Short mmCIF file of C-alpha atoms and ligand atoms in Angstrom, two decimals:
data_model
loop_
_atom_site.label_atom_id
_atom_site.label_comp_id
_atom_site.label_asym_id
_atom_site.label_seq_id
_atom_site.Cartn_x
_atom_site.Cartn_y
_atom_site.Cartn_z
CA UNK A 1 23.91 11.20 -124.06
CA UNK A 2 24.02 13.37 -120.91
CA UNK A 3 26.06 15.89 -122.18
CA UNK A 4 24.42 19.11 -124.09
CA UNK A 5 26.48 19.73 -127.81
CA UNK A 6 27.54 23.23 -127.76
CA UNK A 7 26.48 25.09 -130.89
CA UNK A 8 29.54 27.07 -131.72
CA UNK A 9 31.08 23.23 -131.87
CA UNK A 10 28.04 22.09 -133.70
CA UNK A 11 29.08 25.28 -136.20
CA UNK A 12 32.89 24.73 -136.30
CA UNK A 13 32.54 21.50 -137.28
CA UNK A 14 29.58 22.03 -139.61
CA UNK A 15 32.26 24.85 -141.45
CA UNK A 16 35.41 22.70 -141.01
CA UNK A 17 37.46 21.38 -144.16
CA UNK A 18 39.74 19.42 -141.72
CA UNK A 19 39.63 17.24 -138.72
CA UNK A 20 42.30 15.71 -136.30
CA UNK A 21 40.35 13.03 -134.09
CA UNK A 22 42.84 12.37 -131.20
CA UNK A 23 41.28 8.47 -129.69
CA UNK A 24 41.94 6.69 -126.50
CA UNK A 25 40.65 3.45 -125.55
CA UNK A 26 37.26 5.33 -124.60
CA UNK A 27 36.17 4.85 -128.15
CA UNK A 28 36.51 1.29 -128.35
CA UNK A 29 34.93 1.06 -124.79
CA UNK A 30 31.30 0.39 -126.60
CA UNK A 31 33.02 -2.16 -128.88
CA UNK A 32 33.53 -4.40 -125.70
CA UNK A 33 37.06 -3.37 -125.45
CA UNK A 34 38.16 -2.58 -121.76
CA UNK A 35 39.41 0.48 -121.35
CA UNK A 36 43.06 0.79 -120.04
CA UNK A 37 42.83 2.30 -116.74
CA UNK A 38 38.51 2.15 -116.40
CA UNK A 39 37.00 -0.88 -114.57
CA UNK A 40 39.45 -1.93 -111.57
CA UNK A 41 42.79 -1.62 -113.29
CA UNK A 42 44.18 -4.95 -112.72
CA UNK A 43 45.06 -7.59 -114.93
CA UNK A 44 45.26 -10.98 -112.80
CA UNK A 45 46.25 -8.45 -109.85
CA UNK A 46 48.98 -6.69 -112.32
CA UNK A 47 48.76 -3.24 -112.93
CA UNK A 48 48.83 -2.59 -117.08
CA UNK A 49 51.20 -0.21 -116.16
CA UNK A 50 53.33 -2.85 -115.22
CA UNK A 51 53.13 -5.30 -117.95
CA UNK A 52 53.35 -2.66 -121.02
CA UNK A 53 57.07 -2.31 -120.40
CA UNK A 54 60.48 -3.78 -121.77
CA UNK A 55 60.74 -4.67 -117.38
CA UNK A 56 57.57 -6.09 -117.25
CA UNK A 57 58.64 -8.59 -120.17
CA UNK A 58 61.93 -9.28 -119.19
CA UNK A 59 60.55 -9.84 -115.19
CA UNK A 60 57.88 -11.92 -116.75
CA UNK A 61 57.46 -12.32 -120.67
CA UNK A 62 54.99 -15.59 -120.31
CA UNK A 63 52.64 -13.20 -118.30
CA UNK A 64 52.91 -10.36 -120.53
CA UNK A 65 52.12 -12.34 -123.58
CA UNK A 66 49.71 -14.39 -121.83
CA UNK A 67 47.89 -10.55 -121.09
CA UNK A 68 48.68 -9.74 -124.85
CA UNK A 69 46.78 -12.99 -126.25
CA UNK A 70 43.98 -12.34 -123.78
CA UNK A 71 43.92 -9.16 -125.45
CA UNK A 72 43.99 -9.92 -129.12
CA UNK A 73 41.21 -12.73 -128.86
CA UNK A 74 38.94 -9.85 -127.37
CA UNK A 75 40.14 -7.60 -130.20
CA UNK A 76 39.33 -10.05 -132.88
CA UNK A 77 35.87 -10.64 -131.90
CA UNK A 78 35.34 -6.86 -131.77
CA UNK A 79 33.34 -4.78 -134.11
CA UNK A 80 33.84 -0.94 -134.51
CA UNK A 81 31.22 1.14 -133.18
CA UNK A 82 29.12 3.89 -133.94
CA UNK A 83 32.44 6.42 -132.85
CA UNK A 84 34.81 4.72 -135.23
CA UNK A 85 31.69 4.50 -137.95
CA UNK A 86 31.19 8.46 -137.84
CA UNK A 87 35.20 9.36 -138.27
CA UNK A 88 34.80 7.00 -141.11
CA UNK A 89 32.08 8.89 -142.46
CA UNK A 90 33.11 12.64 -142.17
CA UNK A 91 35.40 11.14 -144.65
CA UNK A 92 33.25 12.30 -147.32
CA UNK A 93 32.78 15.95 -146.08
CA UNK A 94 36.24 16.93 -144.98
CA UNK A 95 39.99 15.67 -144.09
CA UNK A 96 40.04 13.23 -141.41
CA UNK A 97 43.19 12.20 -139.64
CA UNK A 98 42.71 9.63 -137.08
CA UNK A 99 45.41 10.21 -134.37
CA UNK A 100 44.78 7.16 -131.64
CA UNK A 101 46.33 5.66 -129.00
CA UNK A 102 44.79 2.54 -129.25
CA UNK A 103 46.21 -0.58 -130.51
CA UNK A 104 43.02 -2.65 -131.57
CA UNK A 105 43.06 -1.75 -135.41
CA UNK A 106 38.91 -0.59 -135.39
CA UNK A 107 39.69 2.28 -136.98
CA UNK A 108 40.78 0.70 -140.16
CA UNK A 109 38.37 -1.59 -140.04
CA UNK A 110 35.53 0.91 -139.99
CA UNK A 111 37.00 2.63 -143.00
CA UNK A 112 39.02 5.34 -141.64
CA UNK A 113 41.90 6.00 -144.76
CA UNK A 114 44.44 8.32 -142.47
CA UNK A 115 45.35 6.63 -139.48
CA UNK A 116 48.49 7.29 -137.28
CA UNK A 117 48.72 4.71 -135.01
CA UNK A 118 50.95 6.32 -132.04
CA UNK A 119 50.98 3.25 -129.63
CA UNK A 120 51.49 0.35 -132.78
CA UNK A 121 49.27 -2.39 -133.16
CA UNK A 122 48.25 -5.40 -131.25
CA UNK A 123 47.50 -7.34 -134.35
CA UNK A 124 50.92 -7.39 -135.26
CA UNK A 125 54.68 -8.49 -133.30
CA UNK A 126 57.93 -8.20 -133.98
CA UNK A 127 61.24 -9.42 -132.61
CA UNK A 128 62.11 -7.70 -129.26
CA UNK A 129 65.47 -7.36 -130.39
CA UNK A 130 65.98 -3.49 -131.23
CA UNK A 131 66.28 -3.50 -135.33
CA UNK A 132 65.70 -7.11 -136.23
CA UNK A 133 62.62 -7.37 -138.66
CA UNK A 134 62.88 -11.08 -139.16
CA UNK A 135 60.21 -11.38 -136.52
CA UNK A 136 57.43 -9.00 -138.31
CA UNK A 137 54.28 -11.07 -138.57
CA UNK A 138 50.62 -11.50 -137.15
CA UNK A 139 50.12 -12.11 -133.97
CA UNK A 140 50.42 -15.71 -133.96
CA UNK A 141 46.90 -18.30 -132.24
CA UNK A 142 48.81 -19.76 -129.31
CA UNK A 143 47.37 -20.88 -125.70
CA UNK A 144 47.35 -18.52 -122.92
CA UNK A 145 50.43 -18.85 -120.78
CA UNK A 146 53.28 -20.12 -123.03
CA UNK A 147 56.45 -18.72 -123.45
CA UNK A 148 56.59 -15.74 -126.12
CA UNK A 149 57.39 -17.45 -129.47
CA UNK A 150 61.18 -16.67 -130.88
CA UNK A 151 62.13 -14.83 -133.81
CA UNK A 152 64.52 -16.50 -135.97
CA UNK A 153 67.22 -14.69 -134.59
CA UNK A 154 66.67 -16.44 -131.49
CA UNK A 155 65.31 -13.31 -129.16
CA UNK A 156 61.50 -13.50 -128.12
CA UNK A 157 58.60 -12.15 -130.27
CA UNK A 158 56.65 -9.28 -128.89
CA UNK A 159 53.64 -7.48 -129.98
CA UNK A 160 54.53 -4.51 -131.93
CA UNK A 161 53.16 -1.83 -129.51
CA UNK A 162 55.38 1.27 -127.77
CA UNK A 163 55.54 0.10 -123.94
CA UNK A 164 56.12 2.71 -121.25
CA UNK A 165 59.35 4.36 -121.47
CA UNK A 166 59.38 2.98 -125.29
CA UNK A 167 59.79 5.96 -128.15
CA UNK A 168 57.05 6.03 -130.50
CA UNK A 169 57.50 5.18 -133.99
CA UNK A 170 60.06 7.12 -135.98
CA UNK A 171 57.98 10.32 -137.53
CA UNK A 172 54.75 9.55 -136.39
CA UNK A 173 54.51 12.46 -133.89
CA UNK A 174 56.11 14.75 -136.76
CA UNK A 175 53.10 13.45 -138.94
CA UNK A 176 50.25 14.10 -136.24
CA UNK A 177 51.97 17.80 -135.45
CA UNK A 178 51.54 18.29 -139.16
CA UNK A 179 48.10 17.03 -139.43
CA UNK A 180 47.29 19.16 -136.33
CA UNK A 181 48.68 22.39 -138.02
CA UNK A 182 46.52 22.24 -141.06
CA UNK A 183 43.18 20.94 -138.74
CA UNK A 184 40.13 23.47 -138.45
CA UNK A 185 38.92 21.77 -135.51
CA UNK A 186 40.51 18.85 -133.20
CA UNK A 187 38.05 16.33 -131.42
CA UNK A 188 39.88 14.28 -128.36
CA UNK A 189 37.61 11.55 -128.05
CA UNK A 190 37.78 8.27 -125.10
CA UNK A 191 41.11 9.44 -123.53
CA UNK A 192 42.15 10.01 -119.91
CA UNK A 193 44.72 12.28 -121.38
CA UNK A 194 47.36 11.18 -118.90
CA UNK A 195 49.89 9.45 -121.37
CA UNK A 196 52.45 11.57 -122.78
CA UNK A 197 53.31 12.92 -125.63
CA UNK A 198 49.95 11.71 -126.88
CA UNK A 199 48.05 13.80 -124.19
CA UNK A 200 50.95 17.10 -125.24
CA UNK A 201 49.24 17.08 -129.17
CA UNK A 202 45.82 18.95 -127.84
CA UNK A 203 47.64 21.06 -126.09
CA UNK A 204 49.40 21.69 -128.96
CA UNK A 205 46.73 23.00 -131.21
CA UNK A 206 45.38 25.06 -128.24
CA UNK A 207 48.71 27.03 -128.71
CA UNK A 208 47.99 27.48 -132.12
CA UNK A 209 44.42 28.46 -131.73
CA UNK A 210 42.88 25.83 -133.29
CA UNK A 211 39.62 24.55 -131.48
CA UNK A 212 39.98 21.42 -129.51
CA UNK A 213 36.27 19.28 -128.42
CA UNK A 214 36.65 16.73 -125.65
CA UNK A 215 34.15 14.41 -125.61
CA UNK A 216 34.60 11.80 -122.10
CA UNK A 217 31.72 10.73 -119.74
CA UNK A 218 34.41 11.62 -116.98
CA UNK A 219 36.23 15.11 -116.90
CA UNK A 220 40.09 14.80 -117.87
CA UNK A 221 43.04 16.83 -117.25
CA UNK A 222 42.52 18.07 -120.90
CA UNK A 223 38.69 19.18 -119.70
CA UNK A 224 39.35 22.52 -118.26
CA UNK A 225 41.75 23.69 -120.94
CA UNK A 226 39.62 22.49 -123.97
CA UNK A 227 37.35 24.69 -126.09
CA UNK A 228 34.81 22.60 -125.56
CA UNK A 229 34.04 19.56 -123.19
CA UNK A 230 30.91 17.34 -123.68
CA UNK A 231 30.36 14.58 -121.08
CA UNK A 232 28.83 11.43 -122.89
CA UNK A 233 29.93 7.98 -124.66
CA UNK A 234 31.72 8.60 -127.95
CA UNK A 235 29.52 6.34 -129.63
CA UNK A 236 26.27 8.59 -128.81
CA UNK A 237 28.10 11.92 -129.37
CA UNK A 238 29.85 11.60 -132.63
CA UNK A 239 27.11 10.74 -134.60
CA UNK A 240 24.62 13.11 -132.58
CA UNK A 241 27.64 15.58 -133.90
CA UNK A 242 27.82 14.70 -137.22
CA UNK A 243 24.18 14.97 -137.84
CA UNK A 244 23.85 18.16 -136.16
CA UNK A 245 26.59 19.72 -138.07
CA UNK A 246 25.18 18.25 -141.45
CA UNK A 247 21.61 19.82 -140.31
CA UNK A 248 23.63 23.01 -140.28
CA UNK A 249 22.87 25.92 -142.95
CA UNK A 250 25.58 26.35 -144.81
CA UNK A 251 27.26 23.26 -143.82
CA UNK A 252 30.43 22.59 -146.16
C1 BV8 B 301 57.88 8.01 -124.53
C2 BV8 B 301 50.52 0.50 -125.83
C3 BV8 B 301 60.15 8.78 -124.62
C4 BV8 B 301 50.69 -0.73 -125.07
C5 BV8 B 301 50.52 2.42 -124.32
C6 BV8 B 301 56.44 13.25 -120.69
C7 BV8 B 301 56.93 13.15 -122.00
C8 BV8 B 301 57.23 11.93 -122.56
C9 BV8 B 301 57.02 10.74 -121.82
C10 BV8 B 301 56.55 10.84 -120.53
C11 BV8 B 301 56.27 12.08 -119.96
N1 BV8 B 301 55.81 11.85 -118.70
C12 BV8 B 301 55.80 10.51 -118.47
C13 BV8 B 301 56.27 9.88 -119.54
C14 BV8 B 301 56.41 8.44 -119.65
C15 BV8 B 301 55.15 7.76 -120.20
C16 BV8 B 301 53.86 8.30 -119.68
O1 BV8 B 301 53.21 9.11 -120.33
N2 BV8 B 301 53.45 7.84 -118.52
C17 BV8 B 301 52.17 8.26 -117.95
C18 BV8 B 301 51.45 7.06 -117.35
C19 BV8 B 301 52.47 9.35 -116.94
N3 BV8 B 301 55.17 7.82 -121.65
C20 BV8 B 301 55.89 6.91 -122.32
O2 BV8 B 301 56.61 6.08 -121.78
C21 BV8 B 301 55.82 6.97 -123.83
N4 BV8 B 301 57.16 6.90 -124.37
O3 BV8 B 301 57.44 9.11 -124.36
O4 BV8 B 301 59.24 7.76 -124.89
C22 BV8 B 301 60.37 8.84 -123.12
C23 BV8 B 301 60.50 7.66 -122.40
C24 BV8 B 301 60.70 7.73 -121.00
C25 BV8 B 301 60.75 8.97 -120.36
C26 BV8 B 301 60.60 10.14 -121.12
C27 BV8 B 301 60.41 10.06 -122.50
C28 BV8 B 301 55.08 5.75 -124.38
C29 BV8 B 301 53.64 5.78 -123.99
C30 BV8 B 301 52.90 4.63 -124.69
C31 BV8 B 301 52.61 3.53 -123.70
N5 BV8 B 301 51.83 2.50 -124.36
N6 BV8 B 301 49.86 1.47 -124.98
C32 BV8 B 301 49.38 -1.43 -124.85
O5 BV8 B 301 48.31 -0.89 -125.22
O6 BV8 B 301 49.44 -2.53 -124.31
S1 BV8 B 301 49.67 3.60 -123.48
C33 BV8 B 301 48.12 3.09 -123.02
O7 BV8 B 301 47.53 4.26 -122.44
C34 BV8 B 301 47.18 2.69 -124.15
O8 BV8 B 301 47.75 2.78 -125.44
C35 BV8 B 301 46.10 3.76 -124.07
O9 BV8 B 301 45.56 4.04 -125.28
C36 BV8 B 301 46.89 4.88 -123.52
C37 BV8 B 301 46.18 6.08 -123.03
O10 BV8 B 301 45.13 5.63 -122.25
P1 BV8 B 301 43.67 6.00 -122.77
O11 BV8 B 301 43.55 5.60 -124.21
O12 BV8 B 301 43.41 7.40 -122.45
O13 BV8 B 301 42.79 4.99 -121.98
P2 BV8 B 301 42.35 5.13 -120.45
O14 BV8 B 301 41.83 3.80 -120.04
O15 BV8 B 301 43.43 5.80 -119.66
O16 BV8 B 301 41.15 6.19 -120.49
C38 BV8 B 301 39.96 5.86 -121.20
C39 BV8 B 301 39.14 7.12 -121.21
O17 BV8 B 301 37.97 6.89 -121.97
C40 BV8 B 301 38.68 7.57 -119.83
O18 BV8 B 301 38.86 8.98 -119.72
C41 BV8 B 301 37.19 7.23 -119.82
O19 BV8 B 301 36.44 8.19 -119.06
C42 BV8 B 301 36.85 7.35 -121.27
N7 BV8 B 301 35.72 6.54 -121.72
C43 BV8 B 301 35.30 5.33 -121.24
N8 BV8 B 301 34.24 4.90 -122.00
C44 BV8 B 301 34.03 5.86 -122.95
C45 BV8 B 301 34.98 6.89 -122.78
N9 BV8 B 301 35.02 7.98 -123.58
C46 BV8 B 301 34.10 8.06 -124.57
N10 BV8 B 301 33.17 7.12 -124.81
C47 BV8 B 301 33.11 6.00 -124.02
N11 BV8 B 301 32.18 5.06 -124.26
#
């Protein structure tokens, strides 16, 4: 861990009754999950930009599912990491709700109970047609390359994620600006804080005064702004946090 934890964070968290972690892909980084714009951006020489979007399907939906499956096989071999495993475990000292961006499902699997899940889930599709739920399911084992699978209405499957230019799921940014109001300290963890209105919620509880800790081996747009701004892996830094705030006196 290069970066230093500041000690007033160290004490705000120690004190805090309620947490909002706001994840990017950052945290599943040490999982073995690529991060979405880390590494040289491409996907077989397509910008992910370009394939998680209603015209990247309809220009090309055997290559975006073909990306998707690539995806999901990765995801399925993945473990959660020592980032997801602390959230999990401030559990049992406070109220933790896990805001993320990311699609891979780790932090359910590492225990988390409150998880608002702005961007969907990989693990599951639905029918691309706007309203039909006949297509809700897993996402199915197929070979790289076919054709998305079709619902029964007849339209294709797609995985049930919010693609650029895509609203997010009805309520869920009413239930993370609720979470947010009520949080004694926010921690923005593995995000490049570019992708909006995800990147708007820290920004957010700045305005209300709440304390916002960005932990990111690279410095973000959010970096300057933030409370706090620790450069490491989230996988180092959460725990080293957690244990320093339990070492605190007085620690809730
Ligand atoms: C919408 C699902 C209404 C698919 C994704 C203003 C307001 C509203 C919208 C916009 C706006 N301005 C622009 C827009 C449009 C757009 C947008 O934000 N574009 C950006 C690129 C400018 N937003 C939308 O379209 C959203 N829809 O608002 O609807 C609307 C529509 C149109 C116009 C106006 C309003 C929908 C956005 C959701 C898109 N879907 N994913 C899929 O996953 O396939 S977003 C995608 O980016 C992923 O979900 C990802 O999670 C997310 C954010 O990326 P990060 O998680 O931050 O990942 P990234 O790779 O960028 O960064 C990783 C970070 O981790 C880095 O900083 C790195 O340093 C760090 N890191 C690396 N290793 C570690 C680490 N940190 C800690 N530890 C480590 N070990």
């Amino acid at each position: 861990m290069t970066g230093e934890l500041p000690g007033e964070a160290v004490r705000a968290l120690s004190r805090a009754r309620s947490l909002v972690a706001l994840t990017g892909a950052g945290v599943s980084e040490e999982s073995g999950i690529p991060t979405f714009r880390g590494g040289d951006g491409f996907w077989k020489g397509v910008r992910p930009e370009d394939l998680a979007s209603p015209e990247g399907f309809a220009r090309d939906p055997a290559m975006v599912w073909a990306w998707y499956a690539s995806r999901v096989s990765a995801i399925r071999a993945a473990r959660p990491n020592p980032a997801h495993d602390t959230l999990a475990r401030l559990e049992r000292r406070m109220r933790v709700t896990v805001v993320t961006q990311n699609v891979d499902g780790l932090h359910r699997d590492a225990g988390s109970a409150t998880v608002l899940e702005l961007h969907g889930s990989i693990r599951r599709v639905r029918c691309h047609r706007q309203g039909c739920r006949d297509g809700d399911g897993r996402f199915p084992d197929l070979p790289d390359g076919d054709d998305p699978p079709r619902c029964r209405c007849g339209e294709r499957l797609r995985p049930d994620v919010v693609w650029f230019g895509e609203m997010l799921p009805e309520g869920i940014l009413d239930a993370a600006g609720e979470a947010l109001r009520g949080a004694d300290i926010v921690l923005v963890a593995g995000t490049s804080s570019v992708v909006y209105p995800a990147a708007a919620l820290p920004l957010a509880a700045l305005e209300a005064g709440i304390p916002v800790l960005e932990v990111n081996p690279e410095e973000t747009p959010l970096t300057p702004l933030a409370t706090w701004s620790v450069r490491g892996l989230a996988g180092r830094v959460l725990p080293a946090l957690r244990e320093a705030a339990d070492a605190e006196p007085g620690a809730s």
